[in-house]
């Protein structure tokens, strides 16, 4: 069994005024050749954004950009004409395709905590697209919540042979992972779980390639990336 535990303390930590962020994989000014992504999963940034601050208008292309808001509300505006608020418990998927300009600003009086996740698409130069859903796993604990998938009938459609699922697992409960694809990568948001005898804590991530049982040592929230490439 090929496994790898990515400890939280090995993430890149960048703090610059209004932004306090932890990078699971090499990003911006933080670079470590040991952490360049897992298959098509290229970025997991754990961002805390100060009140009335944020990312000004900037471009992206040919990237699937998923935002998961954990606390607060982030305001999004883009060159496709979308102006939306993404609240805690909501997810946004922006398929940048041929190119899009966008901004994310915290217009509130409290800090926003969110994850920014990038997946490399399997289709280049497609038309940009925007999707947003409410999917808070804490409202339906102890089961997988599908967030994005490769098929049009998924809650949000991603341009990659991948599924991304989230869960909130109460202490003592279990969930099964069926390893049907090449990479299975679980990123911990909070809590502590056991995966096939491996303890995975908040901020950690675990890569594995066999069916496994996840058991919560305490109330826990996490994301499962099921990737074919």
Coordinates of C-alpha atoms in Angstrom, one line a residue:
X1 CA 0.0 0.0 0.0
X2 CA 1.4 3.4 -1.0
X3 CA 0.7 5.9 1.7
X4 CA 2.0 9.3 2.8
X5 CA 1.1 11.4 5.8
X6 CA 1.5 15.2 5.1
X7 CA 1.9 16.8 8.5
X8 CA 0.3 20.2 9.1
X9 CA 3.6 21.6 10.3
X10 CA 5.2 20.9 6.9
X11 CA 2.8 23.2 5.1
X12 CA 4.2 26.6 4.0
X13 CA 3.1 29.4 6.3
X14 CA 2.9 32.9 4.9
X15 CA 1.7 35.9 6.9
X16 CA 1.6 39.3 5.3
X17 CA -0.6 41.8 7.0
X18 CA -4.2 41.0 6.1
X19 CA -3.6 37.4 5.0
X20 CA -2.5 34.5 7.1
X21 CA -2.3 31.4 4.9
X22 CA -1.0 27.9 5.0
X23 CA 0.0 26.2 1.7
X24 CA -0.2 22.4 1.4
X25 CA 1.7 22.6 -1.9
X26 CA 4.2 25.0 -3.3
X27 CA 2.6 28.3 -4.0
X28 CA 3.7 31.9 -4.6
X29 CA 6.7 32.7 -2.5
X30 CA 6.8 29.3 -0.7
X31 CA 8.4 26.5 -2.6
X32 CA 9.3 23.0 -1.6
X33 CA 10.0 20.4 -4.3
X34 CA 8.6 17.6 -2.0
X35 CA 5.2 19.3 -2.1
X36 CA 4.1 20.0 -5.7
X37 CA 0.6 18.5 -5.6
X38 CA -1.1 15.1 -5.8
X39 CA -2.0 14.1 -9.4
X40 CA -4.2 16.9 -10.8
X41 CA -4.7 18.5 -7.3
X42 CA -2.3 21.4 -7.4
X43 CA -3.3 23.8 -4.6
X44 CA -4.8 23.7 -1.1
X45 CA -4.5 27.1 0.5
X46 CA -5.9 27.5 4.0
X47 CA -6.6 31.3 4.1
X48 CA -7.6 33.6 6.9
X49 CA -8.5 37.0 5.5
X50 CA -8.8 40.1 7.7
X51 CA -11.9 42.3 7.7
X52 CA -12.3 44.6 4.7
X53 CA -9.4 43.1 2.9
X54 CA -8.9 40.5 0.2
X55 CA -7.6 39.5 -3.2
X56 CA -8.0 42.3 -5.7
X57 CA -8.8 41.7 -9.4
X58 CA -6.3 39.3 -11.0
X59 CA -6.4 36.8 -13.9
X60 CA -6.5 33.0 -14.1
X61 CA -6.8 30.6 -17.0
X62 CA -7.0 26.8 -17.5
X63 CA -7.5 26.0 -13.8
X64 CA -10.5 24.6 -11.8
X65 CA -10.7 26.8 -8.7
X66 CA -12.8 25.6 -5.8
X67 CA -13.5 27.8 -2.8
X68 CA -14.8 26.4 0.5
X69 CA -15.8 29.0 3.1
X70 CA -15.6 27.8 6.6
X71 CA -16.3 31.0 8.5
X72 CA -17.6 34.4 7.5
X73 CA -18.6 35.6 4.0
X74 CA -16.3 36.3 1.0
X75 CA -17.6 38.5 -1.9
X76 CA -16.7 37.5 -5.4
X77 CA -16.8 39.5 -8.6
X78 CA -15.5 38.4 -12.0
X79 CA -15.3 39.3 -15.7
X80 CA -18.1 36.9 -16.5
X81 CA -20.5 39.2 -14.8
X82 CA -20.9 37.3 -11.6
X83 CA -21.2 39.2 -8.3
X84 CA -21.9 36.8 -5.5
X85 CA -21.5 36.3 -1.8
X86 CA -20.1 33.0 -0.6
X87 CA -21.2 32.2 3.0
X88 CA -19.8 29.7 5.5
X89 CA -21.1 26.3 4.4
X90 CA -21.1 27.2 0.7
X91 CA -18.8 26.2 -2.1
X92 CA -17.8 28.0 -5.4
X93 CA -16.3 26.4 -8.5
X94 CA -14.8 28.8 -11.0
X95 CA -13.6 27.1 -14.2
X96 CA -11.1 29.7 -15.5
X97 CA -10.9 28.1 -19.0
X98 CA -9.6 30.6 -21.6
X99 CA -9.2 33.3 -19.0
X100 CA -11.2 35.2 -16.3
X101 CA -10.5 38.2 -14.1
X102 CA -11.8 38.0 -10.6
X103 CA -11.6 39.3 -7.0
X104 CA -12.4 37.9 -3.5
X105 CA -13.0 40.5 -0.8
X106 CA -14.0 40.2 2.8
X107 CA -16.5 43.0 3.2
X108 CA -17.4 42.1 6.7
X109 CA -16.1 43.1 10.1
X110 CA -14.7 39.7 11.1
X111 CA -12.0 37.5 9.6
X112 CA -13.0 35.0 6.9
X113 CA -11.6 31.5 7.0
X114 CA -11.7 29.6 3.7
X115 CA -9.9 27.0 1.6
X116 CA -8.8 27.7 -2.0
X117 CA -8.3 24.5 -4.0
X118 CA -7.0 24.3 -7.5
X119 CA -7.3 21.3 -9.8
X120 CA -5.6 21.1 -13.2
X121 CA -8.3 20.5 -15.9
X122 CA -8.3 17.8 -18.5
X123 CA -9.7 20.2 -21.1
X124 CA -7.7 23.3 -22.1
X125 CA -9.1 26.6 -23.3
X126 CA -12.7 25.9 -22.6
X127 CA -15.3 28.6 -22.0
X128 CA -15.1 30.0 -18.4
X129 CA -17.8 28.9 -16.1
X130 CA -19.1 29.7 -12.6
X131 CA -21.0 27.4 -10.1
X132 CA -22.0 27.8 -6.5
X133 CA -23.8 25.5 -4.0
X134 CA -24.7 25.3 -0.3
X135 CA -23.3 22.0 1.1
X136 CA -22.5 22.1 4.8
X137 CA -21.5 18.6 6.0
X138 CA -22.3 19.6 9.6
X139 CA -26.0 19.7 8.7
X140 CA -25.8 16.0 7.6
X141 CA -23.1 14.4 9.7
X142 CA -21.6 10.9 9.3
X143 CA -22.0 10.7 5.6
X144 CA -20.2 11.8 2.5
X145 CA -21.4 14.9 0.7
X146 CA -20.5 15.1 -3.0
X147 CA -19.3 18.6 -3.9
X148 CA -18.0 18.3 -7.4
X149 CA -17.7 15.5 -10.0
X150 CA -16.9 14.8 -13.6
X151 CA -20.5 14.3 -14.7
X152 CA -23.1 16.9 -15.4
X153 CA -25.4 15.5 -12.8
X154 CA -22.9 16.2 -10.0
X155 CA -23.8 19.2 -7.7
X156 CA -21.0 21.1 -9.5
X157 CA -19.3 19.8 -12.7
X158 CA -15.4 19.9 -12.7
X159 CA -13.4 19.5 -15.9
X160 CA -11.3 16.6 -14.6
X161 CA -11.8 12.9 -13.9
X162 CA -12.2 13.6 -10.1
X163 CA -14.7 13.7 -7.3
X164 CA -14.4 15.9 -4.3
X165 CA -16.4 14.9 -1.2
X166 CA -16.7 16.5 2.3
X167 CA -17.8 15.0 5.6
X168 CA -18.4 15.9 9.2
X169 CA -17.8 12.8 11.3
X170 CA -18.9 12.7 14.9
X171 CA -16.7 11.1 17.5
X172 CA -16.8 7.3 17.4
X173 CA -18.5 7.1 14.0
X174 CA -16.9 5.6 10.8
X175 CA -17.0 6.2 7.1
X176 CA -15.8 4.0 4.2
X177 CA -13.5 5.1 1.4
X178 CA -13.7 3.0 -1.8
X179 CA -10.4 3.5 -3.6
X180 CA -11.7 3.3 -7.1
X181 CA -9.2 5.8 -8.6
X182 CA -5.4 6.3 -8.6
X183 CA -5.2 8.9 -5.8
X184 CA -7.1 9.1 -2.6
X185 CA -6.2 12.2 -0.5
X186 CA -8.0 13.2 2.7
X187 CA -7.3 16.7 4.0
X188 CA -8.3 17.4 7.6
X189 CA -10.0 20.7 8.4
X190 CA -10.6 20.0 12.1
X191 CA -10.6 17.2 14.6
X192 CA -8.7 13.9 14.5
X193 CA -9.4 10.6 12.6
X194 CA -7.8 7.2 12.1
X195 CA -7.3 5.9 8.6
X196 CA -6.3 2.3 8.5
X197 CA -4.3 2.7 11.7
X198 CA -2.8 6.1 10.8
X199 CA -3.8 9.1 13.0
X200 CA -4.6 12.2 10.9
X201 CA -5.0 15.5 12.8
X202 CA -6.3 18.9 11.9
X203 CA -4.2 20.4 9.1
X204 CA -2.8 17.1 8.1
X205 CA -3.5 15.2 5.0
X206 CA -3.2 11.5 4.1
X207 CA -2.6 9.9 0.7
X208 CA -3.5 6.2 0.2
X209 CA -4.5 3.8 -2.6
X210 CA -6.6 1.1 -1.0
X211 CA -10.1 0.8 0.5
X212 CA -10.0 2.2 4.0
X213 CA -12.2 2.9 7.1
X214 CA -12.1 6.3 8.7
X215 CA -12.9 6.5 12.4
X216 CA -13.3 9.8 14.3
X217 CA -11.4 10.1 17.5
X218 CA -13.3 13.4 18.0
X219 CA -15.8 15.4 16.0
X220 CA -14.0 16.0 12.7
X221 CA -14.4 17.7 9.3
X222 CA -12.4 16.8 6.2
X223 CA -12.4 16.6 2.4
X224 CA -11.7 13.5 0.3
X225 CA -10.1 14.1 -3.1
X226 CA -10.8 11.0 -5.4
X227 CA -8.5 11.6 -8.4
X228 CA -7.8 9.5 -11.4
X229 CA -4.8 11.6 -12.5

